[in-house]
Coordinates of C-alpha atoms in Angstrom, one line a residue:
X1 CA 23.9 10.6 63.7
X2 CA 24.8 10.6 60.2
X3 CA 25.3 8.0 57.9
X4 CA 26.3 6.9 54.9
X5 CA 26.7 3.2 53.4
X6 CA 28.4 2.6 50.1
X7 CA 27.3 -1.0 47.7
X8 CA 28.1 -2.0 44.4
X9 CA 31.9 -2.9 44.8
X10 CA 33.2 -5.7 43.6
X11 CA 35.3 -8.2 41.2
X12 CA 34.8 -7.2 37.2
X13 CA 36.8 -8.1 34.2
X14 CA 38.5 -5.2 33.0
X15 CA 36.5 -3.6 30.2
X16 CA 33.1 -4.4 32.2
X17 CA 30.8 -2.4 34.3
X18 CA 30.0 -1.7 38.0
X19 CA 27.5 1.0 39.5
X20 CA 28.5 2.1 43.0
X21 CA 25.6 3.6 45.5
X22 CA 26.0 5.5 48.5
X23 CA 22.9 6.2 50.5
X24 CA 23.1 9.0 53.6
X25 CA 21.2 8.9 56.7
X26 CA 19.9 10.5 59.9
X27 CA 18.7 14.1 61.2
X28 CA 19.8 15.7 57.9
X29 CA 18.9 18.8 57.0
X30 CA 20.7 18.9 53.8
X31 CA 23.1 17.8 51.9
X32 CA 25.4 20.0 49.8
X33 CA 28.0 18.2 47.3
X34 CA 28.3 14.5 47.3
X35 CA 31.4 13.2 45.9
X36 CA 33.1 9.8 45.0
X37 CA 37.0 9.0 46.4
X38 CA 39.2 6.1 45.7
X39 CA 42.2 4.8 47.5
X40 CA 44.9 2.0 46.0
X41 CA 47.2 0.2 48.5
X42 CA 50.6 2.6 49.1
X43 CA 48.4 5.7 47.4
X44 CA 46.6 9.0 48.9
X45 CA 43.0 9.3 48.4
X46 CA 42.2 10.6 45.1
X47 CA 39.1 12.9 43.6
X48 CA 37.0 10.5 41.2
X49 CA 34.2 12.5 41.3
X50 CA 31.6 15.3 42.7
X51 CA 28.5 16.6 41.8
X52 CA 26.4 19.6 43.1
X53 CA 23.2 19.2 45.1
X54 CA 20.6 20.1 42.2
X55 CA 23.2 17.6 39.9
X56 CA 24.0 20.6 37.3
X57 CA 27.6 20.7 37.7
X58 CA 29.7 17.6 37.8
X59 CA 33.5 17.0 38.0
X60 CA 35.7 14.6 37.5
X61 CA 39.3 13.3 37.2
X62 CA 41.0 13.1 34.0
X63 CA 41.7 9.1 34.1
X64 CA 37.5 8.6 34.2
X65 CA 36.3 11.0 32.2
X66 CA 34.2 9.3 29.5
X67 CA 33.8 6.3 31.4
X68 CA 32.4 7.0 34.9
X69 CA 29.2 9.2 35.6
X70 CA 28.3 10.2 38.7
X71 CA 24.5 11.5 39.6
X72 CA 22.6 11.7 42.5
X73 CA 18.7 11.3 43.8
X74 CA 18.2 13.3 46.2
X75 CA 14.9 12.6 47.1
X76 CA 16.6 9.2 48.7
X77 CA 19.6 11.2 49.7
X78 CA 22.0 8.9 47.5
X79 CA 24.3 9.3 44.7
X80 CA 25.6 6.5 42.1
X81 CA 28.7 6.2 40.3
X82 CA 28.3 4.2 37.4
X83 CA 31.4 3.2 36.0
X84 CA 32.2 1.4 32.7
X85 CA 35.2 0.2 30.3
X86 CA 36.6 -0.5 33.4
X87 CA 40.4 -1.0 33.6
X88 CA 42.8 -2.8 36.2
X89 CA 44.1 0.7 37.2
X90 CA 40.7 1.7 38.7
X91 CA 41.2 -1.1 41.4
X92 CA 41.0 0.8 44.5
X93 CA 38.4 1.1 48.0
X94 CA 35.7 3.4 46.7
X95 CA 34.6 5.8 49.0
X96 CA 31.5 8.4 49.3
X97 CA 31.7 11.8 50.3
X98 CA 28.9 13.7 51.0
X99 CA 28.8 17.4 52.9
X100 CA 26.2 17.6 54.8
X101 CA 24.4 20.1 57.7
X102 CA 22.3 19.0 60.6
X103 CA 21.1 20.5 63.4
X104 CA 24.3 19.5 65.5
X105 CA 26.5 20.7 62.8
X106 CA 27.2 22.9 60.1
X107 CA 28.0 22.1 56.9
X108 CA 30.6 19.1 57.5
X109 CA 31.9 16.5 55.2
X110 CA 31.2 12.7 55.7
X111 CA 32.4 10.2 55.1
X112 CA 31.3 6.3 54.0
X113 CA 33.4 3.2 55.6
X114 CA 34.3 2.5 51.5
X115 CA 33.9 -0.3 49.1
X116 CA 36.2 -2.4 46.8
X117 CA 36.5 -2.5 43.8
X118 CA 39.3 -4.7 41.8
X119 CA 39.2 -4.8 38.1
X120 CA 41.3 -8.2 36.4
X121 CA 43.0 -7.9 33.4

């Protein structure tokens, strides 16, 4: 019943610019924290970043700090990841996080099918 469908991946030079979007849907009743994740071949899924539902509190990993900046509409249930200076370490499947309560469920995290981004050098 829920939903949610990442866009934005893709190939970039390193040094360049990407903005990811992640857009939730069905019967929600609301959404809590929303979060970005990345996952390189042979590596766990790491934090990238998370935000809080009024967008007042962000969080991030140390290795995009300064460059990436996550925020969030929530009016169209989606948050963005904008990412810039871009380096060939950030290559990874990008995936959005979001937890969210319905009226099946309580508060339970989702999770997006991921997009890919590769950064050449």
């Amino acid at each position: 019943q829920v939903q949610l469908v990442e866009s934005g991946g893709g190939l970039v030079q390193a040094g360049g610019s990407l903005r990811l979007s992640c857009a939730a849907s069905g019967r929600i009743l609301s959404i809590n924290f929303m979060g970005w994740y990345r996952q390189a071949p042979g590596k766990q899924r790491e934090l990238v970043a998370t935000i809080t539902r009024s967008g007042d509190n962000t969080n991030y990993a140390d290795s995009v700090k300064g460059r990436f900046t996550i925020s969030r509409d929530n009016a169209k249930n989606t948050v963005y990841l904008q990412m810039n200076s871009l380096k060939p370490e950030d290559t990874a499947v990008y995936y959005c996080n979001a937890r969210i309560m319905t009226l099946a469920t309580p508060l339970t995290d989702y999770w997006g099918q991921g997009t890919q981004v590769t950064v050449s050098s």
